[in-house]
Each structure stands twice: as structure tokens, then as C-alpha cells.
Amino acid sequence: MWKLLQIEWLKLKNYKTFNRLAIVYFILLLLILSSVKLLLSWMQSSGVEFQGISPSIIPFYDFPDVWQNLTYLASYLKFFLGFIVIISVTNEYSFRTIRQNIIDGMSPQSFLWSKQFMIFTFSLVNVVVLFLSGTLMGLLHSPSFEPHLFFTGMDFLLAHFLELITFLNLCMLLSLLLKKSGFAIIALCFYGLILEPALVGFLNYKFDDHWLISLFPIHAVNNLIEIPFQRYVFMEIQNYVALGSFLIALGWYFLSLFFNYLLIAKRDIA
Amino acid sequence: MNEIILKITGLTKHYGRITAINQLDLEVHKGSVFGLLGPNGSGKSTTLGILLGVTQKDSGEYEWFSQKPEASQRKKIGAILESPTFYPYLSGIQNLRVVCKIKDVHDSRIEEVLKQVGLFERGNSPFKTYSLGMKQRLAIASALLSDPEVLILDEPTNGLDPQGIAEIRELILTIADSGKTIILASHLLDEVQKVCSHFAVLKNGKKIFSGSVAESLSGNDGVEISSGDLARLEQLAQDFSGVKQIRKNNLSRLEVQFENHVDIINFHEYLIENGIVLNHLAYINKSLEKQFLELLSA
């Protein structure tokens, strides 16, 4: 496993596109995670009020709210990681290096696992960054540190990890099917941002919360962590990870992993 | 011959309605230089693709080193295929590091192989800045990394200049001398004739011939002659019983083919008796090219 990760790292670390995307990603991530307080005070100074509540007293970074708030915000950035995965996989086809790797003695299974370890690493690093910034922000802003509040809601970090590995495997599936980075990125954006939301919206409108909705892949990964912000205007929110959503996302993870395996191991590698 | 390195039985591959390889049987022995011949589209590259694990077979079997195929065997095989494939943004050395990791070879081999192919000075330049000849040499370096038992070459001289072609040929011979097995797919018959010990000919995915190069080239294809009075020489040759065919070639010499029983000494004596003295007499060596074309047209 360590060896496969090293191979993947050798392929990526000197790749300029990867380095740039990764830097932009982490800058955006840290910016989004740390700037909410600034945004809220700015809103206050411009006189915005939420049903009579001043924005600056919203306990955005307090334990345990911080976990759901941050993981929810971070999930918007996963498309960046998706692009990195797409480029990494489609490059292997456009440079025909997947063919060369296998000729050199890698098994198709090892190739799949090297990409899986890359995905795991991205997701893990992401979760660690979230954990560290959540801890830091929580310590800075919570009125007092109480261990039970600190640990409450950490299941959102696990959910975020599952969200990323599932989403990135779906990105890999698109890459294996389309083999060209441009096509795969367009397909991802079109499906994830337009087609599926439109279908979901249609089903919602027509049938009022149809059971099929929860099975759509992008919806499934997005649905793991529900929008937390209405709680600050006294609305009911789901402040836990629902087991059902978790299982559906897990199902999509294994399904996409299985198809990725089929496409790598059972197809001629041209 | 000794140990069998590669054995193929009944290998078949279809692309839709087209049969790319049809019931192919082959054996390659240790230490031989095996030429796989055939026109474009005869199934050579498809066969190598299957043997190297990147193309799925439909039926039939193959064995490397008398074992069922698995990925780790390919670590002991060096492959130089038509177009060198590497990560364009990585340098030669960085690319070879990836191959070292895959093949479980220590990084110290990189310097050795780069020196061997004369690419050491450019090892740190990105692959995309290399000329075709340099790319091909990096491919050779990569194939040599694991000091492989078997070397597979698929049209290795495509697109190379004469110097590059000579270098590749030199390399093949050097490696063959060290007792390694080489499988060479090519449609350049001259190439195969110069380096191979055995060969097989494919046509439309079927093996139509296999044998040793030495046997196929034994004997000769007549003689090439000339003299001061070419017209009289041609006249006499036509009158000689046992002459099969006469042809004037591009050097204004006569190429004469005889029936099998004719001894060249008798012909020569006959010419001298009739007052013709030759200023050139040479056997025409059999060429693989001629046999190849005969095989394919049959």
C-alpha cells in the first residue's frame, strides 16, 4: 500500500496543474472556514438582522455547532478535489501511461488501489484540516471548553470523509468512462450542478419528497451533512448524520468502486 | 533447444466481427531471438498486447516462464513498444523512478541504464523536451531497468533515423549475446533477417509459417554475373539447359537462376568454352523478404 501511494505521489508532485489546483483549493478552504465571523460582523455593520437577531452573536464557531457548520461549508469545495482526481485519471489515458504501468508489471487491481489511496489521502488530509481549524476556531470562540461538547458532532467529520471518497470515486468513474479530462469535467458539472438538481427539483415538485430522490448519487453525498444554518433563526434542523443517508452514500461508494474495478481490469487498455 | 520461455496455445481475439488473432500457437525458447513477422494489421501488436496484460484475450492460453500469467511476471520482462510512453511533465529520471517502484528495482539502477543508452546528461530534462530518438532511448533504458529475462520489441525502429536504427540493432545483438530472450515484432524484414534466430509469420491473425532463420536462408537464389560483352553473355545463358530465369538488374548485371540439379561449375566452364570470361560472379543470397512475400501471396 505504501509503495502504491509513493508511485502516485511521484506522478503528482511535479505536476504543475496539480500543485496549482491543490494550492488554490487549500487557500479557498481555509478562507471559507475562517472568514465566517468576518462576514457576520460585516453583515451586522450593514444592518442585516435575522428575525431580530444580530448576526454577530450567532455562535457559528462554538462547539459543537462548528463541526456541522464547517463540514457543510467545506463540502462545496469538493468539486476542486474532483477536478484533481479527474485530471489524474484521464491523464493516465491520454498519456497512455496506464498501459505502460501495467506492461511494466502493475496489476490492474494495484492501479485501482493506487488511485484509491490517492483519494483516501486527499479526503483524510481534508478531514484533518477541518479538524484542526474546527478545534482552533472552537477554542477561540467558544465561551468555555467542555470536552463533551468538543466531541459532540464529530461524526460530521466521518460523514465528510465518506462524502469525499464517494464523490471522488464517482469522479473517477466518469474519468474512466470518458477518458478525456475536458469531457469528464463538463459531464461532472453538467450532471452534478444542473441535471441531477433539476431532476430532484422536478420530483420534489411533482411528488413532494419522492423516495427516489435520496438515491441520486450527488444528492446522496450532499445529503450526508444537512444545511445547519436555519437553526440560528429557530428552525428545526437535522443536527446529526442520518444512518439512512450514510448507508446510501456507502452504497454509492462500493458501487462506483466496483464499476471502476470493472472498467480498469476487464476492458482492453488502449 | 532448452527451456520454454513463452508458450501460446490456441490464442484468439475478436474485435467485433474481425478476428484479430485466430487460434495462434507459438513457442519461444530461452536465449533465442524470435521475430514475429506480418503485414500491418496481421495481429502482431494485439498478440503482444495480450502477452503484456493490456488486451483481454477471448480464448486460448499463454504461459510465461511455464507459469500461468500474472502481473508480477511482467517485472522480469522489458518492453519497448512502438511509441515510448512516459509522463511528459516528468524528467527522464523521475519517469524511471516510477518504473523502479513498479518493478521493485532500486533507484541506483537509473544512473546505470541512462549511461548505457547515452542519456545521462539529459536525465533531468522533462520528457516532453526529448527528441524522438531520445524518447526511444529512454524507453530502452526503462526496459533494461530490471535486467529482464525477456525483452519484447514492437516495431522498435519506427520513425528512427538510420543511426538510431543501427543503435537499436546493436543493442538487440548485445542483449541477445548475454543469453537473454528477445521477441521482436516487425514488418522490416531486413531487420529480422539481421538479428533473429527464429521467426513466425502472421497473416490475418493466423500463423502461416514458423521456423529458423538459418534454415530459411540456406542455399541461394542463383548468381549475379557480368562480362565485357553482356549481350553475348545473355545469349549464351539463354541457350544453357537448366537455366530457369534470367533478369537484368539495376547494376546492368544478369541475375540467373538455375534448376536445382545444376552445378555452377558446369555453367562457368560452358561460358569459358564459348569464349566469355566473367568480370563478376556472386551468389545471390536468399532474402527473408522474398520468402515472406511468397508466403503471404500463397
Coordinates of C-alpha atoms in Angstrom, one line a residue:
Chain A
M1 CA 0.0 0.0 0.0
W2 CA 2.8 2.4 0.9
K3 CA 4.5 1.7 -2.3
L4 CA 1.4 2.4 -4.4
L5 CA 1.0 5.7 -2.6
Q6 CA 4.6 6.6 -3.3
I7 CA 4.1 5.8 -7.0
E8 CA 1.0 8.1 -7.0
W9 CA 3.0 10.8 -5.2
L10 CA 5.8 10.6 -7.8
K11 CA 3.3 11.1 -10.5
L12 CA 1.6 14.1 -8.9
K13 CA 4.2 16.1 -7.0
N14 CA 5.9 17.6 -10.1
Y15 CA 2.7 18.1 -12.0
K16 CA 2.1 21.9 -12.1
T17 CA -1.6 21.6 -12.7
F18 CA -1.9 19.5 -9.6
N19 CA 0.1 21.8 -7.5
R20 CA -1.8 24.9 -8.6
L21 CA -5.2 23.3 -8.0
A22 CA -4.2 22.0 -4.7
I23 CA -2.9 25.4 -3.5
V24 CA -6.0 27.2 -4.7
Y25 CA -8.1 24.5 -3.0
F26 CA -6.5 24.9 0.4
I27 CA -6.4 28.7 0.2
L28 CA -10.1 28.7 -0.6
L29 CA -10.9 26.1 2.1
L30 CA -9.0 28.0 4.8
L31 CA -10.6 31.3 3.7
I32 CA -14.1 29.9 3.8
L33 CA -13.5 28.2 7.1
S34 CA -12.1 31.2 8.8
S35 CA -13.9 34.1 7.4
V36 CA -17.5 33.5 8.5
K37 CA -17.1 35.6 11.6
L38 CA -15.8 38.5 9.5
L39 CA -18.7 38.0 7.2
L40 CA -21.2 38.1 10.1
S41 CA -19.7 41.2 11.6
W42 CA -19.8 42.8 8.2
M43 CA -23.4 41.9 7.9
Q44 CA -24.1 43.5 11.3
S45 CA -22.3 46.7 10.3
S46 CA -24.5 46.9 7.2
G47 CA -27.6 46.5 9.4
V48 CA -28.7 43.0 8.5
E49 CA -30.8 41.2 11.1
F50 CA -32.1 37.6 11.2
Q51 CA -35.6 37.9 12.6
G52 CA -34.4 40.4 15.2
I53 CA -31.1 38.6 15.9
S54 CA -27.9 40.4 15.4
P55 CA -25.6 38.3 13.1
S56 CA -22.5 38.8 15.3
I57 CA -23.9 36.9 18.2
I58 CA -24.5 33.8 16.1
P59 CA -22.4 31.0 17.7
F60 CA -21.1 29.8 14.4
Y61 CA -17.7 28.5 15.7
D62 CA -18.9 27.3 19.1
F63 CA -18.7 23.6 20.0
P64 CA -20.5 21.6 18.9
D65 CA -22.0 23.7 16.1
V66 CA -18.6 24.2 14.5
W67 CA -18.3 20.7 13.1
Q68 CA -21.5 20.7 11.1
N69 CA -21.0 24.3 10.0
L70 CA -17.5 23.7 8.8
T71 CA -18.1 20.4 7.1
Y72 CA -21.1 21.7 5.4
L73 CA -19.2 24.7 4.0
A74 CA -16.2 22.6 3.0
S75 CA -18.4 20.2 1.0
Y76 CA -19.0 23.0 -1.5
L77 CA -15.3 22.8 -2.4
K78 CA -15.2 19.1 -3.2
F79 CA -15.6 19.8 -6.9
F80 CA -12.0 21.1 -6.9
L81 CA -10.8 17.8 -5.5
G82 CA -13.0 16.2 -8.1
F83 CA -11.1 18.0 -10.9
I84 CA -7.8 16.9 -9.5
V85 CA -9.0 13.3 -9.5
I86 CA -10.4 13.6 -13.0
I87 CA -7.2 15.1 -14.3
S88 CA -5.1 12.5 -12.6
V89 CA -7.1 9.6 -14.0
T90 CA -7.7 10.9 -17.5
N91 CA -4.0 11.8 -17.9
E92 CA -3.2 8.2 -17.5
Y93 CA -5.3 7.5 -20.5
S94 CA -4.2 10.5 -22.7
F95 CA -0.6 9.8 -22.0
R96 CA -1.3 6.1 -22.3
T97 CA 0.7 5.6 -19.1
I98 CA -1.9 3.3 -17.6
R99 CA -0.9 0.9 -20.4
Q100 CA 2.8 1.4 -19.6
N101 CA 2.3 0.9 -15.9
I102 CA 0.5 -2.4 -16.5
I103 CA 3.1 -3.5 -19.1
D104 CA 5.8 -2.7 -16.5
G105 CA 4.3 -5.1 -14.1
M106 CA 1.5 -3.4 -12.2
S107 CA -1.7 -5.3 -11.9
P108 CA -4.9 -3.6 -12.9
Q109 CA -6.0 -4.1 -9.3
S110 CA -2.9 -2.3 -8.0
F111 CA -3.6 0.5 -10.4
L112 CA -7.1 0.9 -9.0
W113 CA -5.8 0.8 -5.5
S114 CA -3.1 3.4 -6.2
K115 CA -5.9 5.8 -7.2
Q116 CA -8.0 4.8 -4.2
F117 CA -5.1 5.5 -1.8
M118 CA -4.7 8.9 -3.5
I119 CA -8.5 9.6 -3.0
F120 CA -8.2 8.4 0.7
T121 CA -5.2 10.7 1.2
F122 CA -7.0 13.7 -0.2
S123 CA -10.0 13.0 1.9
L124 CA -8.0 12.3 5.0
V125 CA -5.9 15.5 4.7
N126 CA -9.1 17.4 4.1
V127 CA -10.7 15.9 7.3
V128 CA -7.5 16.7 9.3
V129 CA -7.5 20.3 8.1
L130 CA -11.2 20.6 9.1
F131 CA -10.5 19.0 12.5
L132 CA -7.6 21.4 13.2
S133 CA -9.4 24.5 12.0
G134 CA -12.6 23.4 13.8
T135 CA -10.6 22.9 17.0
L136 CA -8.8 26.2 16.7
M137 CA -11.9 28.2 15.8
G138 CA -13.9 26.5 18.5
L139 CA -11.3 27.2 21.2
L140 CA -11.1 30.8 20.1
H141 CA -14.8 31.5 20.0
S142 CA -16.5 29.1 22.4
P143 CA -17.2 30.8 25.8
S144 CA -15.7 27.7 27.6
F145 CA -14.1 24.4 26.7
E146 CA -16.2 21.4 27.6
P147 CA -14.9 18.0 26.4
H148 CA -18.4 16.6 25.8
L149 CA -19.3 19.5 23.6
F150 CA -16.0 19.2 21.8
F151 CA -16.6 15.6 20.8
T152 CA -20.3 16.0 20.0
G153 CA -20.9 16.3 16.3
M154 CA -17.5 14.8 15.3
D155 CA -19.5 12.2 13.3
F156 CA -19.7 15.0 10.8
L157 CA -16.0 14.6 10.1
L158 CA -16.5 10.9 9.4
A159 CA -19.5 11.8 7.2
H160 CA -17.4 14.3 5.4
F161 CA -14.7 11.7 4.7
L162 CA -17.4 9.3 3.3
E163 CA -18.8 12.2 1.2
L164 CA -15.4 12.9 -0.3
I165 CA -14.3 9.3 -1.1
T166 CA -17.7 8.6 -2.6
F167 CA -17.8 11.7 -4.6
L168 CA -14.2 11.3 -5.8
N169 CA -14.9 7.7 -6.8
L170 CA -17.9 8.9 -8.9
C171 CA -15.5 11.4 -10.5
M172 CA -13.1 8.6 -11.2
L173 CA -15.9 6.6 -12.8
L174 CA -16.7 9.5 -15.1
S175 CA -13.0 9.7 -16.0
L176 CA -12.7 6.0 -16.8
L177 CA -15.8 6.2 -19.0
L178 CA -14.9 9.4 -20.9
K179 CA -11.1 9.2 -20.8
K180 CA -10.7 12.9 -21.6
S181 CA -10.4 15.4 -18.8
G182 CA -12.4 18.1 -20.6
F183 CA -15.3 15.8 -21.2
A184 CA -15.3 14.4 -17.7
I185 CA -15.2 17.8 -16.1
I186 CA -18.0 19.1 -18.2
A187 CA -20.0 16.0 -17.6
L188 CA -19.4 16.3 -13.8
C189 CA -20.5 19.9 -13.7
F190 CA -23.5 19.4 -16.0
Y191 CA -24.7 16.3 -14.1
G192 CA -23.9 17.5 -10.6
L193 CA -24.9 21.1 -10.9
I194 CA -27.7 21.0 -13.5
L195 CA -29.2 17.7 -14.5
E196 CA -29.5 16.0 -11.1
P197 CA -30.7 19.1 -9.2
A198 CA -33.3 19.6 -12.0
L199 CA -34.5 16.0 -11.7
V200 CA -34.5 16.2 -7.9
G201 CA -36.4 19.5 -8.1
F202 CA -38.9 18.1 -10.5
L203 CA -39.5 15.0 -8.4
N204 CA -39.9 17.2 -5.3
Y205 CA -42.3 19.4 -7.1
K206 CA -44.3 16.6 -8.6
F207 CA -44.4 14.1 -5.8
D208 CA -43.5 16.0 -2.7
D209 CA -40.3 14.3 -1.5
H210 CA -40.3 11.1 -3.5
W211 CA -38.2 8.3 -2.1
L212 CA -36.1 8.1 -5.3
I213 CA -34.6 11.5 -4.5
S214 CA -32.5 10.1 -1.7
L215 CA -30.9 7.6 -4.1
F216 CA -29.4 10.1 -6.6
P217 CA -25.7 10.0 -6.2
I218 CA -24.8 13.7 -5.9
H219 CA -27.8 14.2 -3.7
A220 CA -26.8 11.2 -1.6
V221 CA -23.3 12.6 -0.9
N222 CA -24.6 16.2 -0.3
N223 CA -27.3 14.9 1.9
L224 CA -24.9 13.4 4.4
I225 CA -24.5 16.8 6.1
E226 CA -27.6 18.8 6.0
I227 CA -27.8 22.6 5.9
P228 CA -27.2 23.8 9.5
F229 CA -27.8 27.5 9.2
Q230 CA -31.6 27.7 9.8
R231 CA -31.0 26.8 13.4
Y232 CA -29.9 30.3 14.0
V233 CA -33.4 31.5 13.1
F234 CA -35.0 29.0 15.4
M235 CA -35.9 26.5 12.7
E236 CA -35.7 22.7 13.2
I237 CA -32.6 21.2 11.6
Q238 CA -31.1 17.7 11.3
N239 CA -28.1 18.2 13.5
Y240 CA -26.9 14.6 13.2
V241 CA -25.8 12.2 10.4
A242 CA -28.8 10.1 9.5
L243 CA -28.0 6.4 9.3
G244 CA -30.0 6.0 6.1
S245 CA -28.1 8.7 4.3
F246 CA -24.8 7.2 5.5
L247 CA -25.8 3.8 4.1
I248 CA -26.9 5.2 0.8
A249 CA -23.6 7.1 0.4
L250 CA -21.7 4.0 1.4
G251 CA -23.7 2.0 -1.2
W252 CA -22.7 4.5 -3.9
Y253 CA -19.0 4.3 -2.7
F254 CA -19.0 0.5 -3.2
L255 CA -21.0 0.7 -6.4
S256 CA -18.6 3.2 -8.0
L257 CA -15.6 1.3 -6.7
F258 CA -16.9 -1.9 -8.3
F259 CA -17.5 -0.2 -11.7
N260 CA -14.1 1.4 -11.5
Y261 CA -12.7 -2.0 -11.0
L262 CA -14.6 -3.5 -14.0
L263 CA -13.5 -0.6 -16.2
I264 CA -9.8 -1.0 -15.3
A265 CA -9.5 -4.8 -15.1
K266 CA -11.9 -6.1 -17.6
R267 CA -11.6 -3.7 -20.5
D268 CA -8.9 -3.6 -23.2
I269 CA -6.5 -0.8 -22.2
A270 CA -5.9 1.0 -25.5
Chain B
M1 CA 16.6 -26.2 -27.6
N2 CA 16.1 -25.9 -23.9
E3 CA 13.7 -24.2 -21.6
I4 CA 10.5 -22.7 -22.9
I5 CA 10.1 -19.0 -22.0
L6 CA 6.8 -18.4 -23.7
K7 CA 4.1 -20.8 -24.8
I8 CA 0.9 -19.8 -26.6
T9 CA -1.8 -22.2 -27.3
G10 CA -5.0 -21.5 -29.3
L11 CA -5.0 -17.8 -28.6
T12 CA -7.9 -16.0 -30.1
K13 CA -9.1 -12.4 -30.0
H14 CA -12.1 -10.8 -31.8
Y15 CA -12.8 -7.1 -32.3
G16 CA -16.4 -7.2 -33.2
R17 CA -16.7 -9.2 -36.3
I18 CA -13.0 -9.0 -37.1
T19 CA -10.8 -11.8 -35.8
A20 CA -7.5 -10.2 -34.9
I21 CA -5.9 -13.4 -33.7
N22 CA -7.1 -16.8 -34.7
Q23 CA -6.0 -19.9 -32.8
L24 CA -2.4 -18.9 -32.5
D25 CA 0.2 -21.4 -31.3
L26 CA 3.7 -20.3 -30.6
E27 CA 6.7 -21.4 -28.5
V28 CA 9.7 -19.2 -27.7
H29 CA 12.8 -20.8 -26.2
K30 CA 15.3 -19.3 -23.8
G31 CA 18.1 -17.5 -25.5
S32 CA 16.5 -17.2 -28.9
V33 CA 15.8 -14.0 -30.8
F34 CA 12.4 -14.6 -32.1
G35 CA 10.9 -12.5 -34.9
L36 CA 7.2 -12.0 -35.2
L37 CA 6.5 -11.0 -38.8
G38 CA 3.4 -10.0 -40.6
P39 CA 2.0 -7.1 -42.6
N40 CA 0.2 -4.2 -40.9
G41 CA -3.0 -5.5 -39.2
S42 CA -1.9 -9.1 -39.0
G43 CA -2.2 -9.3 -35.3
K44 CA 1.3 -8.8 -34.1
S45 CA 0.6 -5.9 -31.7
T46 CA -2.6 -7.5 -30.5
T47 CA -0.7 -10.6 -29.6
L48 CA 1.9 -8.6 -27.7
G49 CA -0.8 -6.6 -26.0
I50 CA -2.3 -9.8 -24.7
L51 CA 1.1 -11.2 -23.6
L52 CA 1.7 -7.9 -21.7
G53 CA -1.6 -7.9 -19.9
V54 CA -3.2 -4.8 -21.5
T55 CA -5.5 -6.6 -24.0
Q56 CA -8.1 -9.2 -23.0
K57 CA -8.0 -12.5 -24.8
D58 CA -11.2 -14.2 -25.9
S59 CA -9.9 -17.7 -25.6
G60 CA -6.7 -19.8 -25.6
E61 CA -3.9 -19.8 -23.1
Y62 CA -0.4 -18.4 -22.7
E63 CA 2.3 -19.1 -20.2
W64 CA 5.4 -17.0 -19.2
F65 CA 8.2 -19.0 -17.7
S66 CA 6.0 -22.1 -17.7
Q67 CA 3.5 -20.4 -15.2
K68 CA 0.0 -19.0 -15.5
P69 CA 0.2 -15.3 -16.4
E70 CA 0.2 -12.8 -13.6
A71 CA 1.3 -9.2 -13.2
S72 CA 4.5 -9.8 -11.3
Q73 CA 6.0 -11.8 -14.2
R74 CA 6.0 -8.7 -16.2
K75 CA 8.5 -7.2 -13.9
K76 CA 11.0 -9.6 -15.4
I77 CA 10.0 -8.5 -19.0
G78 CA 11.3 -5.4 -20.6
A79 CA 9.1 -4.0 -23.3
I80 CA 9.9 -1.4 -25.9
L81 CA 6.8 -0.6 -27.9
E82 CA 6.2 1.5 -30.9
S83 CA 5.6 4.8 -29.2
P84 CA 7.5 5.5 -26.0
T85 CA 5.0 6.4 -23.3
F86 CA 6.0 8.4 -20.2
Y87 CA 4.7 11.2 -18.1
P88 CA 5.6 14.2 -20.3
Y89 CA 5.9 16.7 -17.4
L90 CA 8.3 14.5 -15.5
S91 CA 12.0 14.3 -16.3
G92 CA 13.7 11.1 -17.6
I93 CA 14.9 10.3 -14.1
Q94 CA 11.6 11.0 -12.4
N95 CA 9.9 8.8 -15.0
L96 CA 12.3 6.0 -14.4
R97 CA 11.7 6.3 -10.6
V98 CA 8.0 5.5 -11.2
V99 CA 9.1 2.4 -13.2
C100 CA 11.6 1.4 -10.5
K101 CA 8.8 1.5 -7.9
I102 CA 6.5 -0.6 -10.1
K103 CA 9.3 -3.1 -10.9
D104 CA 10.7 -3.3 -7.4
V105 CA 14.1 -2.2 -8.6
H106 CA 16.4 0.0 -6.6
D107 CA 16.8 3.6 -7.8
S108 CA 20.6 3.2 -8.2
R109 CA 19.9 1.3 -11.5
I110 CA 18.6 4.5 -13.1
E111 CA 22.1 6.0 -13.5
E112 CA 23.4 2.8 -14.9
V113 CA 20.8 2.4 -17.6
L114 CA 20.8 6.1 -18.5
K115 CA 24.6 5.9 -19.1
Q116 CA 24.1 2.7 -21.0
V117 CA 21.8 4.4 -23.5
G118 CA 23.7 7.6 -23.5
L119 CA 21.0 9.8 -21.9
F120 CA 22.6 10.5 -18.6
E121 CA 23.3 14.2 -19.3
R122 CA 19.7 14.8 -20.2
G123 CA 18.2 12.8 -17.4
N124 CA 16.9 15.9 -15.6
S125 CA 15.1 17.4 -18.6
P126 CA 11.4 16.9 -18.9
F127 CA 10.4 14.0 -21.2
K128 CA 8.4 16.3 -23.4
T129 CA 11.6 18.2 -24.5
Y130 CA 13.2 15.0 -25.8
S131 CA 13.6 14.2 -29.5
L132 CA 12.0 11.0 -30.8
G133 CA 15.4 9.3 -30.7
M134 CA 15.9 10.3 -27.1
K135 CA 12.4 9.2 -26.2
Q136 CA 13.1 5.8 -27.7
R137 CA 16.4 5.6 -25.8
L138 CA 14.6 6.3 -22.6
A139 CA 12.1 3.5 -23.4
I140 CA 15.1 1.2 -23.8
A141 CA 16.6 2.4 -20.5
S142 CA 13.2 1.7 -18.9
A143 CA 13.0 -1.7 -20.4
L144 CA 16.5 -2.5 -19.1
L145 CA 15.9 -1.3 -15.5
S146 CA 15.0 -4.7 -14.1
D147 CA 17.7 -6.5 -16.0
P148 CA 14.9 -8.5 -17.6
E149 CA 14.9 -12.1 -18.7
V150 CA 12.9 -11.3 -21.8
L151 CA 12.9 -8.3 -24.0
I152 CA 9.9 -7.5 -26.2
L153 CA 10.2 -5.0 -29.0
D154 CA 7.3 -3.9 -31.2
E155 CA 8.4 -2.0 -34.3
P156 CA 11.3 -0.5 -32.2
T157 CA 12.8 1.3 -35.2
N158 CA 9.7 3.1 -36.4
G159 CA 10.4 6.7 -37.0
L160 CA 14.1 6.5 -36.1
D161 CA 16.9 7.7 -38.4
P162 CA 19.5 5.3 -39.8
Q163 CA 21.8 5.9 -36.8
G164 CA 19.0 5.2 -34.3
I165 CA 18.1 2.1 -36.2
A166 CA 21.7 0.9 -36.1
E167 CA 21.9 1.6 -32.3
I168 CA 18.8 -0.4 -31.7
R169 CA 20.1 -3.3 -33.7
E170 CA 23.4 -3.1 -31.9
L171 CA 21.5 -3.2 -28.6
I172 CA 19.4 -6.2 -29.6
L173 CA 22.6 -8.1 -30.5
T174 CA 24.4 -7.2 -27.3
I175 CA 21.5 -8.3 -25.2
A176 CA 21.0 -11.5 -27.2
D177 CA 24.7 -12.3 -26.7
S178 CA 24.1 -12.2 -22.9
G179 CA 21.8 -15.1 -23.2
K180 CA 18.5 -13.2 -22.9
T181 CA 15.4 -14.0 -24.9
I182 CA 14.2 -11.4 -27.3
I183 CA 10.8 -11.2 -29.1
L184 CA 10.8 -8.8 -31.9
A185 CA 7.7 -7.8 -33.9
S186 CA 8.4 -6.0 -37.1
H187 CA 7.5 -5.6 -40.7
L188 CA 11.0 -4.7 -41.6
L189 CA 12.3 -8.0 -42.8
D190 CA 15.8 -6.8 -43.3
E191 CA 15.8 -6.1 -39.5
V192 CA 14.6 -9.6 -38.6
Q193 CA 17.0 -11.2 -41.0
K194 CA 19.9 -9.5 -39.4
V195 CA 19.2 -10.2 -35.8
C196 CA 16.7 -13.1 -35.4
S197 CA 17.4 -16.8 -34.9
H198 CA 13.8 -17.9 -35.3
F199 CA 10.7 -16.4 -36.8
A200 CA 7.0 -16.8 -37.3
V201 CA 4.8 -15.2 -39.9
L202 CA 1.3 -14.0 -39.2
K203 CA -1.4 -13.2 -41.7
N204 CA -4.9 -12.1 -40.7
G205 CA -4.2 -13.3 -37.2
K206 CA -3.2 -16.8 -38.3
K207 CA 0.3 -18.3 -38.1
I208 CA 1.2 -19.3 -41.6
F209 CA 4.9 -20.2 -41.1
S210 CA 7.4 -20.7 -38.3
G211 CA 11.0 -21.9 -38.4
S212 CA 14.6 -20.9 -38.0
V213 CA 16.1 -18.1 -40.0
A214 CA 19.2 -20.0 -40.8
E215 CA 17.2 -22.8 -42.5
S216 CA 15.1 -20.5 -44.4
L217 CA 18.1 -18.7 -45.7
S218 CA 20.2 -21.8 -46.6
G219 CA 21.1 -22.2 -50.2
N220 CA 21.0 -19.4 -52.7
D221 CA 18.8 -17.7 -55.2
G222 CA 21.1 -18.1 -58.3
V223 CA 24.0 -16.0 -59.3
E224 CA 24.7 -12.5 -60.4
I225 CA 27.1 -12.2 -63.4
S226 CA 28.5 -9.8 -65.8
S227 CA 31.2 -9.6 -68.5
G228 CA 32.6 -7.2 -71.1
D229 CA 30.1 -8.5 -73.8
L230 CA 26.8 -8.6 -71.9
A231 CA 24.6 -9.3 -75.0
R232 CA 26.7 -12.4 -75.9
L233 CA 26.6 -13.5 -72.2
E234 CA 22.9 -13.2 -72.1
Q235 CA 22.5 -15.2 -75.4
L236 CA 24.7 -18.0 -74.1
A237 CA 22.9 -18.1 -70.7
Q238 CA 19.6 -18.4 -72.5
D239 CA 21.0 -21.4 -74.5
F240 CA 22.3 -23.2 -71.5
S241 CA 20.0 -26.0 -70.4
G242 CA 19.0 -25.8 -66.8
V243 CA 18.6 -22.1 -66.6
K244 CA 15.3 -21.2 -65.1
Q245 CA 15.2 -17.4 -65.4
I246 CA 17.3 -14.5 -66.5
R247 CA 16.9 -10.9 -65.5
K248 CA 18.9 -7.8 -65.9
N249 CA 19.2 -5.8 -62.7
N250 CA 19.8 -2.2 -61.8
L251 CA 23.6 -2.6 -61.9
S252 CA 23.4 -3.9 -65.5
R253 CA 24.3 -7.4 -64.4
L254 CA 22.5 -10.6 -65.2
E255 CA 20.7 -12.5 -62.4
V256 CA 20.5 -16.1 -63.4
Q257 CA 18.5 -18.8 -61.6
F258 CA 19.1 -22.4 -62.2
E259 CA 17.2 -25.6 -61.9
N260 CA 18.1 -27.4 -58.7
H261 CA 20.4 -30.0 -60.2
V262 CA 22.7 -27.6 -62.0
D263 CA 26.2 -27.2 -60.6
I264 CA 27.5 -23.7 -61.1
I265 CA 30.9 -25.1 -62.1
N266 CA 29.4 -26.6 -65.2
F267 CA 27.8 -23.3 -66.2
H268 CA 31.1 -21.5 -65.7
E269 CA 33.0 -24.0 -67.8
Y270 CA 30.4 -23.7 -70.5
L271 CA 30.9 -19.9 -70.6
I272 CA 34.7 -20.2 -70.9
E273 CA 34.4 -22.8 -73.6
N274 CA 32.4 -20.3 -75.6
G275 CA 34.9 -17.5 -75.1
I276 CA 33.2 -15.5 -72.4
V277 CA 35.2 -14.5 -69.3
L278 CA 33.3 -13.1 -66.4
N279 CA 34.3 -10.0 -64.6
H280 CA 31.7 -10.5 -61.8
L281 CA 30.3 -13.6 -60.3
A282 CA 28.4 -13.7 -57.0
Y283 CA 25.8 -15.9 -55.3
I284 CA 22.5 -14.1 -54.7
N285 CA 21.7 -14.7 -51.0
K286 CA 18.2 -15.8 -50.2
S287 CA 16.3 -13.0 -48.5
L288 CA 13.6 -13.2 -45.9
E289 CA 11.8 -10.6 -47.8
K290 CA 11.3 -12.7 -50.9
Q291 CA 10.1 -15.7 -48.9
F292 CA 7.9 -13.5 -46.8
L293 CA 6.2 -12.2 -49.9
E294 CA 5.9 -15.6 -51.3
L295 CA 4.3 -16.9 -48.1
L296 CA 1.8 -14.0 -48.0
S297 CA 0.8 -14.3 -51.6
A298 CA 0.2 -18.1 -51.2

